[in-house]
């Protein structure tokens, strides 16, 4: 195993092969861009019958992705209802639900920062953040039922929820895990996983974008946005026993752009946030493909060092959210627009920064539509990967599990064998397929 990347394909907790693949959903962060994930999930929900539970065993989220994962978990018994709840919130967003945007609030924050800078901290202490995200706490408190969330975990659909935050004291990436399934906490260079009872503070910590939102105190220290130190975003899901990992990213594949001018402060701030949320997924997928290819070449028998094959599928926006945000800049509150103009966010020079902060319905609804379109364009691929029934009524992974249990009771005829041939014919995504997918996205 390559140095610096230990444990990525570690043996599953418990060591036993599963009766069906354990599927993980990984939702990286990205501020307002998290609406794209809602569109993808809404499309997937449309493909299944009403009342069908989530097709995921493990939910892993960072920043806005952690909030989306928690909402999904709290409504895990009904995927359509969960997606509808997310759509209702994201589709009706306005910035005032996330941070205070009133003229008095913005003026107070600006003057506080000014006096702190001028006095060197003597008149007023330096603020810990530019924006007051107290409204976000109230929003999450209304929409996330932690009693239902824990009941869903106890029922095993899903069995694990993981929220990633950054320890501002230790400087490492911390995955807070609540699970009804036994797992071994892990500690690697720069990252660790710990068992906790998740609450609102963990979600707020994971979404505390540096400089913009105040860090959150949790037993063990103060924590900020999970994207800051998350260099291996697939690692938590694999540590928790995933056999298949679906990643819904929020930034398009990197493309070369000519630098025709010196970037101003707004562009640098946008670049900083874009870098913060780069996710590192592509490098993880490349490493995963190499390990899978190595395992495929080994003779039959137990793999070395407890390695195992893990499939992964990545979905990225086919259009740049930064470009889409420009058309909706006018929806932002005047106070925030004024602040961004001071920073230099005028015209096309503010698109990237806008796309992270534009918590306004016209923009988030467009991202939801984009997510739906991208998911529907890859419906066959996603359905096969998740084991969902298609229009022909093929058997889902959940149906397979129920049939296996019925066979053990001698009642297999009651469940039927609609999807045996389909299930037997499903193939894992090998290294060449993953590389092809990456090249395809890069060319989109």
Coordinates of C-alpha atoms in Angstrom, one line a residue:
X1 CA 0.0 0.0 0.0
X2 CA 1.4 3.4 -1.0
X3 CA 2.8 5.5 1.8
X4 CA 0.5 8.3 3.0
X5 CA -2.7 6.5 2.1
X6 CA -3.0 3.7 4.7
X7 CA -6.2 2.0 5.3
X8 CA -8.1 3.1 2.2
X9 CA -9.0 -0.5 1.2
X10 CA -8.8 -1.9 4.7
X11 CA -10.8 -5.1 5.6
X12 CA -14.4 -4.6 6.4
X13 CA -15.3 -4.2 10.1
X14 CA -16.0 -7.7 11.4
X15 CA -14.1 -9.3 8.5
X16 CA -17.1 -11.2 7.1
X17 CA -18.3 -10.9 3.5
X18 CA -21.7 -9.2 3.3
X19 CA -24.8 -10.9 1.9
X20 CA -25.2 -7.9 -0.4
X21 CA -22.9 -4.9 -1.1
X22 CA -22.8 -2.2 1.5
X23 CA -23.4 1.1 -0.3
X24 CA -22.2 4.4 1.0
X25 CA -23.3 7.9 -0.1
X26 CA -20.6 10.6 0.2
X27 CA -21.7 14.2 0.1
X28 CA -18.8 16.7 0.0
X29 CA -19.3 20.4 1.0
X30 CA -19.7 23.5 -1.1
X31 CA -21.9 26.1 0.5
X32 CA -24.9 27.0 -1.7
X33 CA -23.7 24.5 -4.3
X34 CA -25.1 21.8 -2.0
X35 CA -28.4 22.3 -3.9
X36 CA -26.9 20.2 -6.7
X37 CA -26.8 17.2 -4.5
X38 CA -30.5 17.7 -3.7
X39 CA -31.3 17.5 -7.4
X40 CA -29.4 14.3 -7.9
X41 CA -31.1 12.7 -4.9
X42 CA -34.6 13.9 -6.1
X43 CA -34.0 12.2 -9.4
X44 CA -33.0 9.0 -7.8
X45 CA -36.1 9.2 -5.5
X46 CA -38.3 9.5 -8.6
X47 CA -37.0 6.1 -9.9
X48 CA -38.3 4.1 -6.9
X49 CA -41.8 3.3 -5.7
X50 CA -43.3 5.5 -2.9
X51 CA -42.4 4.4 0.6
X52 CA -39.1 2.8 -0.5
X53 CA -36.3 3.4 2.1
X54 CA -32.9 4.9 1.3
X55 CA -30.7 2.6 -0.8
X56 CA -27.7 3.5 1.3
X57 CA -26.2 1.7 4.3
X58 CA -23.7 4.5 5.1
X59 CA -24.1 8.3 4.8
X60 CA -21.0 10.5 5.0
X61 CA -21.2 14.2 4.7
X62 CA -19.0 17.3 5.0
X63 CA -20.2 20.9 5.5
X64 CA -23.4 21.4 3.5
X65 CA -23.2 17.7 2.6
X66 CA -23.3 16.8 6.3
X67 CA -26.6 18.7 6.6
X68 CA -28.0 17.0 3.6
X69 CA -26.9 13.6 4.9
X70 CA -28.6 14.3 8.3
X71 CA -31.9 15.2 6.7
X72 CA -31.8 12.1 4.6
X73 CA -31.1 10.0 7.7
X74 CA -34.0 11.5 9.6
X75 CA -36.3 10.5 6.8
X76 CA -34.6 7.3 5.8
X77 CA -37.8 5.2 5.8
X78 CA -39.0 7.0 2.7
X79 CA -36.5 8.2 0.1
X80 CA -39.2 10.3 -1.8
X81 CA -40.2 12.1 1.4
X82 CA -36.5 12.7 2.3
X83 CA -35.8 14.1 -1.1
X84 CA -39.0 16.2 -1.0
X85 CA -38.0 17.7 2.4
X86 CA -34.6 18.6 1.0
X87 CA -36.1 20.1 -2.1
X88 CA -38.6 22.2 -0.1
X89 CA -35.8 23.7 2.0
X90 CA -33.2 24.3 -0.7
X91 CA -35.8 25.3 -3.4
X92 CA -37.1 28.0 -1.2
X93 CA -33.9 29.3 0.3
X94 CA -33.0 32.9 1.1
X95 CA -29.8 34.1 2.6
X96 CA -31.5 35.3 5.8
X97 CA -32.1 31.6 6.7
X98 CA -28.4 31.0 6.8
X99 CA -26.8 34.2 8.1
X100 CA -28.0 37.7 9.2
X101 CA -28.3 40.0 6.2
X102 CA -30.0 43.1 7.7
X103 CA -28.3 46.4 7.2
X104 CA -27.8 46.9 11.0
X105 CA -26.3 43.4 11.4
X106 CA -23.9 43.9 8.4
X107 CA -23.0 47.4 9.6
X108 CA -22.3 46.1 13.1
X109 CA -20.1 43.3 11.8
X110 CA -18.2 45.7 9.5
X111 CA -17.6 48.3 12.2
X112 CA -16.5 45.6 14.7
X113 CA -13.9 44.3 12.2
X114 CA -12.8 47.9 11.4
X115 CA -12.3 49.0 15.0
X116 CA -10.6 45.7 15.8
X117 CA -8.1 46.1 12.9
X118 CA -7.5 49.8 13.6
X119 CA -6.9 49.3 17.3
X120 CA -4.9 46.1 16.9
X121 CA -7.5 44.4 19.1
X122 CA -7.3 46.9 22.0
X123 CA -10.8 48.5 21.5
X124 CA -12.5 45.4 20.4
X125 CA -11.3 41.8 20.0
X126 CA -10.9 40.5 16.5
X127 CA -14.2 38.8 15.5
X128 CA -14.1 35.0 14.8
X129 CA -16.2 35.3 11.7
X130 CA -17.5 37.9 9.2
X131 CA -21.1 36.6 9.2
X132 CA -23.5 35.7 12.0
X133 CA -25.0 32.3 11.1
X134 CA -27.4 32.1 14.0
X135 CA -30.4 31.7 11.6
X136 CA -28.8 28.5 10.3
X137 CA -29.0 26.9 13.7
X138 CA -32.7 27.7 13.9
X139 CA -33.3 26.3 10.4
X140 CA -31.6 23.0 11.2
X141 CA -33.3 22.8 14.5
X142 CA -36.7 23.0 12.7
X143 CA -35.9 20.5 9.9
X144 CA -33.7 17.8 11.5
X145 CA -35.4 15.4 14.0
X146 CA -32.6 13.7 15.8
X147 CA -35.0 11.3 17.5
X148 CA -36.1 10.1 14.1
X149 CA -32.5 10.1 12.9
X150 CA -31.5 7.7 15.8
X151 CA -34.5 5.5 15.2
X152 CA -33.5 5.2 11.5
X153 CA -29.9 4.2 12.5
X154 CA -31.3 1.7 15.0
X155 CA -33.5 0.1 12.3
X156 CA -30.4 -0.2 10.0
X157 CA -31.6 1.9 7.1
X158 CA -29.0 3.4 7.0
X159 CA -27.0 1.9 9.9
X160 CA -24.3 4.6 9.9
X161 CA -24.1 8.4 9.7
X162 CA -20.7 10.1 9.6
X163 CA -20.1 13.9 9.8
X164 CA -16.6 15.3 9.0
X165 CA -15.2 18.4 10.8
X166 CA -11.8 19.9 11.3
X167 CA -10.2 20.1 14.7
X168 CA -8.9 23.6 15.0
X169 CA -6.7 22.6 18.0
X170 CA -5.3 19.4 16.6
X171 CA -5.3 20.4 13.0
X172 CA -6.7 17.0 11.9
X173 CA -9.8 15.8 10.1
X174 CA -12.2 14.2 12.5
X175 CA -15.1 12.0 11.4
X176 CA -17.8 11.9 14.0
X177 CA -19.7 8.6 13.6
X178 CA -23.0 7.4 15.0
X179 CA -23.7 3.8 14.0
X180 CA -25.9 0.9 15.1
X181 CA -23.2 -1.4 13.5
X182 CA -20.0 -2.1 15.4
X183 CA -16.9 -0.4 13.9
X184 CA -13.4 0.2 15.0
X185 CA -12.5 3.9 15.5
X186 CA -9.4 4.8 13.4
X187 CA -6.4 7.1 13.8
X188 CA -4.2 7.8 10.8
X189 CA -1.9 10.6 9.9
X190 CA -4.0 13.8 9.9
X191 CA -7.4 12.0 10.2
X192 CA -9.4 10.0 12.7
X193 CA -12.8 8.6 13.3
X194 CA -14.6 8.6 16.6
X195 CA -17.9 7.2 17.9
X196 CA -20.3 9.9 19.1
X197 CA -24.0 10.7 19.6
X198 CA -24.5 13.2 16.8
X199 CA -26.3 16.5 17.4
X200 CA -26.8 19.9 16.0
X201 CA -23.4 21.1 17.1
X202 CA -21.6 18.5 15.0
X203 CA -23.5 19.7 11.9
X204 CA -22.8 23.4 12.6
X205 CA -19.1 22.6 13.1
X206 CA -18.9 20.7 9.9
X207 CA -20.4 23.7 8.0
X208 CA -18.5 26.4 9.8
X209 CA -16.7 27.9 6.7
X210 CA -13.5 29.5 7.8
X211 CA -13.6 33.3 8.2
X212 CA -17.3 33.4 7.3
X213 CA -18.9 31.4 10.2
X214 CA -17.9 31.1 13.8
X215 CA -16.1 27.8 14.9
X216 CA -18.2 25.5 17.1
X217 CA -17.2 24.2 20.5
X218 CA -17.7 20.4 20.9
X219 CA -16.3 18.2 23.7
X220 CA -12.7 17.8 22.6
X221 CA -12.1 21.3 21.3
X222 CA -13.3 23.8 18.7
X223 CA -14.1 22.6 15.2
X224 CA -14.6 24.2 11.8
X225 CA -15.6 23.2 8.3
X226 CA -14.8 19.6 7.5
X227 CA -13.4 20.4 4.1
X228 CA -10.3 22.2 5.5
X229 CA -8.3 19.1 6.2
X230 CA -10.2 16.4 4.4
X231 CA -7.6 15.2 1.9
X232 CA -9.1 11.7 1.5
X233 CA -12.9 12.1 1.4
X234 CA -13.6 8.4 0.5
X235 CA -11.6 7.1 3.5
X236 CA -14.4 7.3 6.1
X237 CA -16.9 5.4 4.0
X238 CA -14.3 2.7 3.3
X239 CA -13.3 2.5 7.0
X240 CA -16.9 2.0 7.8
X241 CA -17.2 -1.0 5.5
X242 CA -18.5 0.3 2.2
X243 CA -18.3 -2.0 -0.8
X244 CA -19.7 0.6 -3.2
X245 CA -19.3 4.4 -2.8
X246 CA -21.5 7.0 -4.7
X247 CA -20.0 10.5 -4.5
X248 CA -22.1 13.5 -5.5
X249 CA -19.6 16.3 -6.0
X250 CA -20.5 20.0 -6.4
X251 CA -17.7 21.3 -8.6
X252 CA -17.2 20.5 -12.3
X253 CA -14.0 18.8 -13.5
X254 CA -11.0 21.1 -13.6
X255 CA -10.3 22.9 -16.9
X256 CA -7.5 25.1 -17.9
X257 CA -8.4 28.8 -18.0
X258 CA -6.3 31.7 -19.2
X259 CA -5.5 34.3 -16.6
X260 CA -6.1 37.5 -18.5
X261 CA -5.8 39.8 -15.5
X262 CA -4.5 40.0 -11.9
X263 CA -7.2 38.4 -9.6
X264 CA -8.8 40.8 -7.1
X265 CA -9.8 40.0 -3.6
X266 CA -13.2 38.6 -4.5
X267 CA -11.6 36.3 -7.0
X268 CA -9.0 35.2 -4.6
X269 CA -11.6 34.5 -1.9
X270 CA -13.6 32.5 -4.5
X271 CA -10.5 30.6 -5.4
X272 CA -9.8 29.9 -1.7
X273 CA -13.3 28.5 -1.2
X274 CA -13.1 26.5 -4.5
X275 CA -9.8 25.1 -3.3
X276 CA -11.2 24.4 0.1
X277 CA -14.0 22.3 -1.4
X278 CA -11.9 20.6 -4.1
X279 CA -12.8 17.4 -2.3
X280 CA -9.8 15.4 -3.4
X281 CA -12.2 12.8 -4.8
X282 CA -10.4 12.4 -8.1
X283 CA -7.1 11.4 -6.4
X284 CA -9.0 9.0 -4.2
X285 CA -10.6 7.4 -7.2
X286 CA -7.3 7.1 -9.0
X287 CA -5.8 5.3 -6.0
X288 CA -8.8 3.1 -5.6
X289 CA -8.6 2.1 -9.3
X290 CA -5.0 1.2 -8.9
X291 CA -5.7 -1.0 -5.8
X292 CA -8.6 -2.7 -7.5
X293 CA -6.5 -3.4 -10.6
X294 CA -3.8 -4.8 -8.4
X295 CA -6.3 -7.1 -6.6
X296 CA -7.7 -8.3 -9.9
X297 CA -4.2 -9.5 -10.9
X298 CA -3.6 -11.5 -7.7
X299 CA -4.2 -15.3 -7.6
X300 CA -7.2 -16.6 -5.8
X301 CA -7.0 -16.5 -2.0
X302 CA -7.1 -13.9 0.8
X303 CA -5.9 -10.5 -0.4
X304 CA -2.7 -9.1 1.2
X305 CA -2.8 -6.7 4.1
X306 CA -6.6 -7.1 4.4
X307 CA -7.2 -5.2 1.2
X308 CA -10.5 -5.6 -0.6
X309 CA -12.2 -4.4 -3.8
X310 CA -14.3 -1.3 -3.5
X311 CA -16.4 0.2 -6.4
X312 CA -16.9 3.9 -6.7
X313 CA -19.1 6.1 -8.9
X314 CA -18.6 9.9 -9.2
X315 CA -21.3 12.4 -10.3
X316 CA -20.2 16.0 -11.0
X317 CA -22.0 19.0 -12.4
X318 CA -21.7 19.2 -16.2
X319 CA -22.1 23.0 -15.9
X320 CA -20.0 25.4 -13.8
X321 CA -22.0 26.7 -10.8
X322 CA -19.8 29.8 -10.8
X323 CA -21.1 30.6 -14.3
X324 CA -24.7 29.9 -13.3
X325 CA -24.5 32.1 -10.2
X326 CA -23.8 35.2 -12.3
X327 CA -27.3 35.2 -13.7
X328 CA -28.8 35.3 -10.2
X329 CA -26.5 37.8 -8.5
X330 CA -29.4 40.3 -8.2
X331 CA -31.3 37.9 -5.9
X332 CA -28.7 38.4 -3.2
X333 CA -29.6 40.9 -0.4
X334 CA -28.4 44.4 -1.2
X335 CA -26.2 44.5 2.0
X336 CA -24.3 41.4 0.9
X337 CA -24.0 42.6 -2.7
X338 CA -22.5 45.8 -1.4
X339 CA -20.0 43.9 0.7
X340 CA -19.0 41.7 -2.3
X341 CA -18.7 44.7 -4.6
X342 CA -16.2 46.3 -2.1
X343 CA -14.2 43.0 -2.4
X344 CA -14.3 43.4 -6.2
X345 CA -17.1 40.9 -7.0
X346 CA -18.3 42.7 -10.1
X347 CA -19.5 40.9 -13.3
X348 CA -17.8 37.7 -14.2
X349 CA -15.0 38.3 -11.6
X350 CA -17.3 37.3 -8.7
X351 CA -18.9 34.1 -10.1
X352 CA -17.0 31.6 -8.0
X353 CA -17.5 33.4 -4.7
X354 CA -21.2 34.0 -5.5
X355 CA -21.8 30.3 -6.1
X356 CA -20.8 29.4 -2.5
X357 CA -22.7 32.2 -0.8
X358 CA -25.8 32.6 -3.0
X359 CA -28.4 31.0 -0.8
X360 CA -31.2 32.3 -2.8
X361 CA -34.1 30.3 -4.4
X362 CA -33.5 31.3 -8.1
X363 CA -29.9 30.0 -7.9
X364 CA -30.6 26.9 -5.8
X365 CA -33.5 25.9 -7.9
X366 CA -31.4 26.0 -11.0
X367 CA -28.8 23.8 -9.3
X368 CA -31.5 21.4 -8.3
X369 CA -32.6 21.2 -11.9
X370 CA -29.0 20.7 -13.1
X371 CA -28.6 17.8 -10.6
X372 CA -31.8 16.2 -11.8
X373 CA -30.7 16.5 -15.4
X374 CA -27.2 15.0 -14.7
X375 CA -28.6 12.1 -12.7
X376 CA -31.3 11.3 -15.3
X377 CA -28.7 11.4 -18.0
X378 CA -26.9 8.6 -16.2
X379 CA -29.9 6.8 -14.9
X380 CA -29.0 3.3 -16.1
X381 CA -25.5 3.5 -14.6
X382 CA -26.7 4.9 -11.3
X383 CA -29.6 2.4 -11.0
X384 CA -27.3 -0.6 -11.6
X385 CA -24.8 0.8 -9.2
X386 CA -27.4 1.3 -6.4
X387 CA -29.3 -1.9 -7.2
X388 CA -32.5 -0.1 -7.9
X389 CA -35.5 -1.5 -9.9
X390 CA -35.8 -0.3 -13.4
X391 CA -38.9 0.1 -15.5
X392 CA -39.0 -3.6 -16.3
X393 CA -39.4 -4.4 -12.6
X394 CA -36.0 -5.9 -12.0
X395 CA -35.2 -6.9 -8.4
X396 CA -33.5 -4.3 -6.1
X397 CA -30.8 -5.0 -3.6
X398 CA -33.3 -4.6 -0.8
X399 CA -35.6 -7.2 -2.5
X400 CA -32.6 -9.6 -2.9
X401 CA -31.9 -9.3 0.8
X402 CA -35.5 -10.0 1.7
X403 CA -35.6 -13.0 -0.7
X404 CA -32.4 -14.4 0.9
X405 CA -34.0 -14.2 4.3
X406 CA -37.2 -15.8 3.0
X407 CA -35.2 -18.6 1.5
X408 CA -33.7 -19.3 4.9
X409 CA -37.2 -19.6 6.2
X410 CA -38.3 -21.8 3.3
X411 CA -40.6 -19.0 2.0
X412 CA -38.8 -18.0 -1.1
X413 CA -41.8 -18.5 -3.4
X414 CA -43.6 -15.6 -1.6
X415 CA -40.9 -13.2 -2.6
X416 CA -40.0 -14.5 -6.1
X417 CA -36.9 -14.6 -8.2
X418 CA -37.6 -11.7 -10.6
X419 CA -34.1 -10.3 -10.6
X420 CA -31.8 -13.4 -10.2
X421 CA -30.4 -13.1 -13.7
X422 CA -30.0 -9.3 -13.4
X423 CA -28.3 -9.6 -10.0
X424 CA -25.9 -12.4 -11.3
X425 CA -25.0 -10.3 -14.3
X426 CA -24.1 -7.1 -12.4
X427 CA -20.5 -6.4 -12.7
X428 CA -18.3 -4.3 -10.5
X429 CA -16.8 -1.1 -11.9
X430 CA -13.2 -2.0 -12.6
X431 CA -10.2 0.2 -12.8
X432 CA -10.6 0.8 -16.5
X433 CA -14.2 1.9 -16.1
X434 CA -13.4 4.3 -13.4
X435 CA -10.6 5.8 -15.5
X436 CA -13.0 6.1 -18.4
X437 CA -15.6 7.9 -16.3
X438 CA -12.9 10.3 -15.1
X439 CA -11.8 11.0 -18.6
X440 CA -15.4 11.4 -19.8
X441 CA -16.2 14.0 -17.1
X442 CA -13.0 15.9 -17.9
X443 CA -14.2 16.1 -21.5
X444 CA -17.7 17.3 -20.7

